[in-house]
Tab-separated table of N, CA and C in Angstrom:
chain	number	residue	atom	x	y	z
A	1	MET	N	-19.585	-32.084	-18.936
A	1	MET	CA	-18.717	-31.058	-19.483
A	1	MET	C	-18.831	-31.089	-21.009
A	2	PRO	N	-19.012	-29.918	-21.624
A	2	PRO	CA	-19.148	-29.885	-23.084
A	2	PRO	C	-17.826	-30.177	-23.800
A	3	ASN	N	-17.938	-30.577	-25.050
A	3	ASN	CA	-16.765	-30.881	-25.861
A	3	ASN	C	-16.337	-29.708	-26.737
A	4	ILE	N	-17.287	-28.839	-27.082
A	4	ILE	CA	-16.993	-27.720	-27.971
A	4	ILE	C	-16.264	-26.630	-27.201
A	5	LYS	N	-15.234	-26.066	-27.840
A	5	LYS	CA	-14.365	-25.106	-27.172
A	5	LYS	C	-15.139	-23.880	-26.664
A	6	SER	N	-16.023	-23.343	-27.489
A	6	SER	CA	-16.778	-22.150	-27.078
A	6	SER	C	-17.731	-22.466	-25.925
A	7	ALA	N	-18.269	-23.675	-25.903
A	7	ALA	CA	-19.168	-24.086	-24.821
A	7	ALA	C	-18.389	-24.252	-23.517
A	8	ILE	N	-17.160	-24.734	-23.611
A	8	ILE	CA	-16.305	-24.864	-22.427
A	8	ILE	C	-16.010	-23.481	-21.847
A	9	LYS	N	-15.705	-22.518	-22.741
A	9	LYS	CA	-15.450	-21.149	-22.295
A	9	LYS	C	-16.705	-20.555	-21.654
A	10	ARG	N	-17.844	-20.849	-22.231
A	10	ARG	CA	-19.118	-20.322	-21.724
A	10	ARG	C	-19.392	-20.851	-20.317
A	11	VAL	N	-19.113	-22.120	-20.081
A	11	VAL	CA	-19.294	-22.703	-18.746
A	11	VAL	C	-18.411	-21.973	-17.744
A	12	ARG	N	-17.175	-21.730	-18.132
A	12	ARG	CA	-16.232	-21.029	-17.261
A	12	ARG	C	-16.733	-19.604	-16.954
A	13	THR	N	-17.212	-18.919	-17.972
A	13	THR	CA	-17.728	-17.560	-17.816
A	13	THR	C	-18.957	-17.545	-16.917
A	14	ASN	N	-19.852	-18.502	-17.116
A	14	ASN	CA	-21.073	-18.583	-16.304
A	14	ASN	C	-20.748	-18.835	-14.842
A	15	GLU	N	-19.767	-19.680	-14.586
A	15	GLU	CA	-19.391	-19.957	-13.202
A	15	GLU	C	-18.819	-18.706	-12.537
A	16	LYS	N	-18.026	-17.948	-13.286
A	16	LYS	CA	-17.443	-16.722	-12.747
A	16	LYS	C	-18.534	-15.685	-12.450
A	17	ALA	N	-19.472	-15.544	-13.381
A	17	ALA	CA	-20.566	-14.589	-13.205
A	17	ALA	C	-21.460	-14.998	-12.041
A	18	ASN	N	-21.703	-16.287	-11.911
A	18	ASN	CA	-22.534	-16.792	-10.813
A	18	ASN	C	-21.886	-16.493	-9.471
A	19	ALA	N	-20.589	-16.683	-9.379
A	19	ALA	CA	-19.879	-16.399	-8.133
A	19	ALA	C	-19.949	-14.919	-7.796
A	20	GLN	N	-19.782	-14.059	-8.803
A	20	GLN	CA	-19.835	-12.616	-8.587
A	20	GLN	C	-21.228	-12.175	-8.146
A	21	ASN	N	-22.269	-12.691	-8.812
A	21	ASN	CA	-23.647	-12.334	-8.472
A	21	ASN	C	-24.004	-12.806	-7.071
A	22	THR	N	-23.621	-14.027	-6.731
A	22	THR	CA	-23.904	-14.569	-5.405
A	22	THR	C	-23.230	-13.740	-4.333
A	23	SER	N	-21.996	-13.332	-4.602
A	23	SER	CA	-21.248	-12.521	-3.651
A	23	SER	C	-21.924	-11.173	-3.434
A	24	GLN	N	-22.389	-10.559	-4.500
A	24	GLN	CA	-23.015	-9.240	-4.377
A	24	GLN	C	-24.364	-9.321	-3.664
A	25	ILE	N	-25.142	-10.353	-3.925
A	25	ILE	CA	-26.420	-10.532	-3.232
A	25	ILE	C	-26.169	-10.773	-1.750
A	26	SER	N	-25.156	-11.560	-1.436
A	26	SER	CA	-24.809	-11.836	-0.048
A	26	SER	C	-24.380	-10.559	0.664
A	27	ALA	N	-23.589	-9.736	-0.010
A	27	ALA	CA	-23.147	-8.469	0.580
A	27	ALA	C	-24.337	-7.547	0.824
A	28	MET	N	-25.290	-7.546	-0.091
A	28	MET	CA	-26.493	-6.730	0.075
A	28	MET	C	-27.262	-7.175	1.312
A	29	ARG	N	-27.456	-8.470	1.441
A	29	ARG	CA	-28.187	-8.998	2.596
A	29	ARG	C	-27.464	-8.673	3.899
A	30	THR	N	-26.136	-8.738	3.871
A	30	THR	CA	-25.342	-8.444	5.067
A	30	THR	C	-25.519	-6.996	5.493
A	31	THR	N	-25.474	-6.059	4.536
A	31	THR	CA	-25.633	-4.649	4.899
A	31	THR	C	-27.030	-4.376	5.442
A	32	ILE	N	-28.027	-5.044	4.889
A	32	ILE	CA	-29.397	-4.875	5.388
A	32	ILE	C	-29.497	-5.386	6.821
A	33	LYS	N	-28.921	-6.552	7.076
A	33	LYS	CA	-28.978	-7.123	8.427
A	33	LYS	C	-28.200	-6.273	9.427
A	34	LEU	N	-27.064	-5.710	9.001
A	34	LEU	CA	-26.302	-4.827	9.877
A	34	LEU	C	-27.145	-3.626	10.291
A	35	PHE	N	-27.851	-3.031	9.331
A	35	PHE	CA	-28.709	-1.882	9.646
A	35	PHE	C	-29.834	-2.290	10.589
A	36	GLU	N	-30.482	-3.416	10.290
A	36	GLU	CA	-31.622	-3.839	11.113
A	36	GLU	C	-31.207	-4.130	12.553
A	37	THR	N	-30.070	-4.783	12.743
A	37	THR	CA	-29.623	-5.090	14.107
A	37	THR	C	-29.191	-3.823	14.843
A	38	ALA	N	-28.544	-2.894	14.124
A	38	ALA	CA	-28.135	-1.632	14.753
A	38	ALA	C	-29.361	-0.812	15.144
A	39	GLN	N	-30.367	-0.822	14.293
A	39	GLN	CA	-31.596	-0.077	14.577
A	39	GLN	C	-32.304	-0.674	15.793
A	40	ALA	N	-32.336	-1.991	15.874
A	40	ALA	CA	-32.985	-2.647	17.009
A	40	ALA	C	-32.225	-2.384	18.306
A	41	ALA	N	-30.902	-2.281	18.219
A	41	ALA	CA	-30.078	-2.048	19.405
A	41	ALA	C	-30.017	-0.570	19.780
A	42	GLY	N	-30.505	0.305	18.896
A	42	GLY	CA	-30.474	1.733	19.170
A	42	GLY	C	-29.093	2.338	19.029
A	43	ALA	N	-28.335	1.863	18.057
A	43	ALA	CA	-26.962	2.351	17.861
A	43	ALA	C	-26.966	3.769	17.277
A	44	GLU	N	-25.805	4.418	17.367
A	44	GLU	CA	-25.663	5.796	16.901
A	44	GLU	C	-25.460	5.897	15.390
A	45	ASN	N	-24.884	4.870	14.771
A	45	ASN	CA	-24.496	4.956	13.357
A	45	ASN	C	-25.560	4.400	12.412
A	46	THR	N	-26.819	4.483	12.779
A	46	THR	CA	-27.860	3.901	11.930
A	46	THR	C	-28.006	4.648	10.602
A	47	GLU	N	-27.768	5.969	10.604
A	47	GLU	CA	-27.878	6.744	9.352
A	47	GLU	C	-26.868	6.247	8.314
A	48	ALA	N	-25.632	6.051	8.739
A	48	ALA	CA	-24.597	5.578	7.815
A	48	ALA	C	-24.897	4.158	7.345
A	49	LEU	N	-25.344	3.317	8.244
A	49	LEU	CA	-25.686	1.943	7.863
A	49	LEU	C	-26.887	1.927	6.924
A	50	TYR	N	-27.822	2.837	7.147
A	50	TYR	CA	-28.982	2.953	6.260
A	50	TYR	C	-28.532	3.316	4.849
A	51	ARG	N	-27.622	4.306	4.734
A	51	ARG	CA	-27.111	4.715	3.422
A	51	ARG	C	-26.394	3.560	2.734
A	52	ASP	N	-25.602	2.801	3.494
A	52	ASP	CA	-24.903	1.644	2.916
A	52	ASP	C	-25.884	0.599	2.403
A	53	ALA	N	-26.941	0.353	3.181
A	53	ALA	CA	-27.934	-0.645	2.788
A	53	ALA	C	-28.667	-0.208	1.521
A	54	ILE	N	-29.069	1.067	1.460
A	54	ILE	CA	-29.767	1.583	0.277
A	54	ILE	C	-28.855	1.507	-0.944
A	55	ARG	N	-27.578	1.842	-0.750
A	55	ARG	CA	-26.623	1.797	-1.861
A	55	ARG	C	-26.475	0.363	-2.389
A	56	SER	N	-26.370	-0.593	-1.485
A	56	SER	CA	-26.197	-1.978	-1.930
A	56	SER	C	-27.455	-2.496	-2.625
A	57	ILE	N	-28.625	-2.076	-2.165
A	57	ILE	CA	-29.873	-2.476	-2.816
A	57	ILE	C	-29.933	-1.885	-4.223
A	58	ASP	N	-29.585	-0.597	-4.357
A	58	ASP	CA	-29.609	0.050	-5.667
A	58	ASP	C	-28.622	-0.592	-6.633
A	59	MET	N	-27.435	-0.950	-6.128
A	59	MET	CA	-26.446	-1.593	-6.989
A	59	MET	C	-26.948	-2.948	-7.477
A	60	ALA	N	-27.569	-3.720	-6.585
A	60	ALA	CA	-28.083	-5.033	-6.982
A	60	ALA	C	-29.205	-4.886	-7.997
A	61	ALA	N	-30.055	-3.885	-7.807
A	61	ALA	CA	-31.161	-3.675	-8.744
A	61	ALA	C	-30.648	-3.211	-10.110
A	62	SER	N	-29.631	-2.351	-10.117
A	62	SER	CA	-29.123	-1.839	-11.388
A	62	SER	C	-28.428	-2.932	-12.195
A	63	LYS	N	-27.879	-3.915	-11.530
A	63	LYS	CA	-27.221	-5.025	-12.224
A	63	LYS	C	-28.189	-6.161	-12.548
A	64	GLY	N	-29.446	-6.029	-12.154
A	64	GLY	CA	-30.447	-7.041	-12.465
A	64	GLY	C	-30.419	-8.233	-11.525
A	65	LEU	N	-29.761	-8.109	-10.384
A	65	LEU	CA	-29.701	-9.228	-9.448
A	65	LEU	C	-31.006	-9.379	-8.679
A	66	ILE	N	-31.679	-8.254	-8.443
A	66	ILE	CA	-33.010	-8.295	-7.839
A	66	ILE	C	-33.934	-7.443	-8.703
A	67	HIS	N	-35.204	-7.699	-8.618
A	67	HIS	CA	-36.193	-6.977	-9.402
A	67	HIS	C	-36.344	-5.555	-8.865
A	68	ALA	N	-36.705	-4.631	-9.729
A	68	ALA	CA	-36.855	-3.228	-9.337
A	68	ALA	C	-37.919	-3.068	-8.253
A	69	ASN	N	-38.983	-3.845	-8.337
A	69	ASN	CA	-40.044	-3.753	-7.320
A	69	ASN	C	-39.543	-4.242	-5.968
A	70	LYS	N	-38.727	-5.281	-5.948
A	70	LYS	CA	-38.163	-5.762	-4.685
A	70	LYS	C	-37.236	-4.714	-4.092
A	71	ALA	N	-36.472	-4.049	-4.947
A	71	ALA	CA	-35.579	-2.995	-4.459
A	71	ALA	C	-36.382	-1.878	-3.807
A	72	GLY	N	-37.444	-1.462	-4.463
A	72	GLY	CA	-38.293	-0.414	-3.906
A	72	GLY	C	-38.948	-0.837	-2.609
A	73	ARG	N	-39.393	-2.064	-2.568
A	73	ARG	CA	-40.037	-2.591	-1.355
A	73	ARG	C	-39.051	-2.640	-0.197
A	74	ASP	N	-37.845	-3.120	-0.464
A	74	ASP	CA	-36.826	-3.207	0.589
A	74	ASP	C	-36.426	-1.826	1.093
A	75	LYS	N	-36.242	-0.877	0.162
A	75	LYS	CA	-35.854	0.477	0.552
A	75	LYS	C	-36.956	1.135	1.376
A	76	SER	N	-38.192	0.907	0.985
A	76	SER	CA	-39.324	1.465	1.730
A	76	SER	C	-39.390	0.885	3.139
A	77	ARG	N	-39.170	-0.404	3.243
A	77	ARG	CA	-39.199	-1.067	4.544
A	77	ARG	C	-38.099	-0.538	5.457
A	78	LEU	N	-36.906	-0.328	4.896
A	78	LEU	CA	-35.789	0.199	5.702
A	78	LEU	C	-36.035	1.646	6.111
A	79	ALA	N	-36.616	2.453	5.201
A	79	ALA	CA	-36.912	3.858	5.535
A	79	ALA	C	-37.960	3.928	6.652
A	80	LYS	N	-38.915	3.038	6.598
A	80	LYS	CA	-39.947	2.977	7.639
A	80	LYS	C	-39.315	2.602	8.977
A	81	LEU	N	-38.378	1.676	8.933
A	81	LEU	CA	-37.693	1.247	10.142
A	81	LEU	C	-36.819	2.373	10.704
A	82	LEU	N	-36.197	3.152	9.833
A	82	LEU	CA	-35.353	4.262	10.258
A	82	LEU	C	-36.189	5.365	10.911
A	83	ALA	N	-37.381	5.588	10.398
A	83	ALA	CA	-38.242	6.655	10.904
A	83	ALA	C	-38.813	6.327	12.292
A	84	LYS	N	-38.787	5.082	12.668
A	84	LYS	CA	-39.330	4.665	13.964
A	84	LYS	C	-38.580	5.303	15.112
């Protein structure tokens, strides 16, 4: 643990940001998995789940949590799966 006051605040801020980023990445992965399982099961609400998954991917990419190329790759993969 640092001794300098500003460094202590920085540690606290970093921990908060890390928790927020981890939570958002986890939520993104969850929406993707929900879409993939619904698509495999042949559910009726795949369009809505697809939109949710794309939205979560775009949000993660805009905040810098994932790279823009990964976002494009994931969205392309989901669109291909939806078209099946």
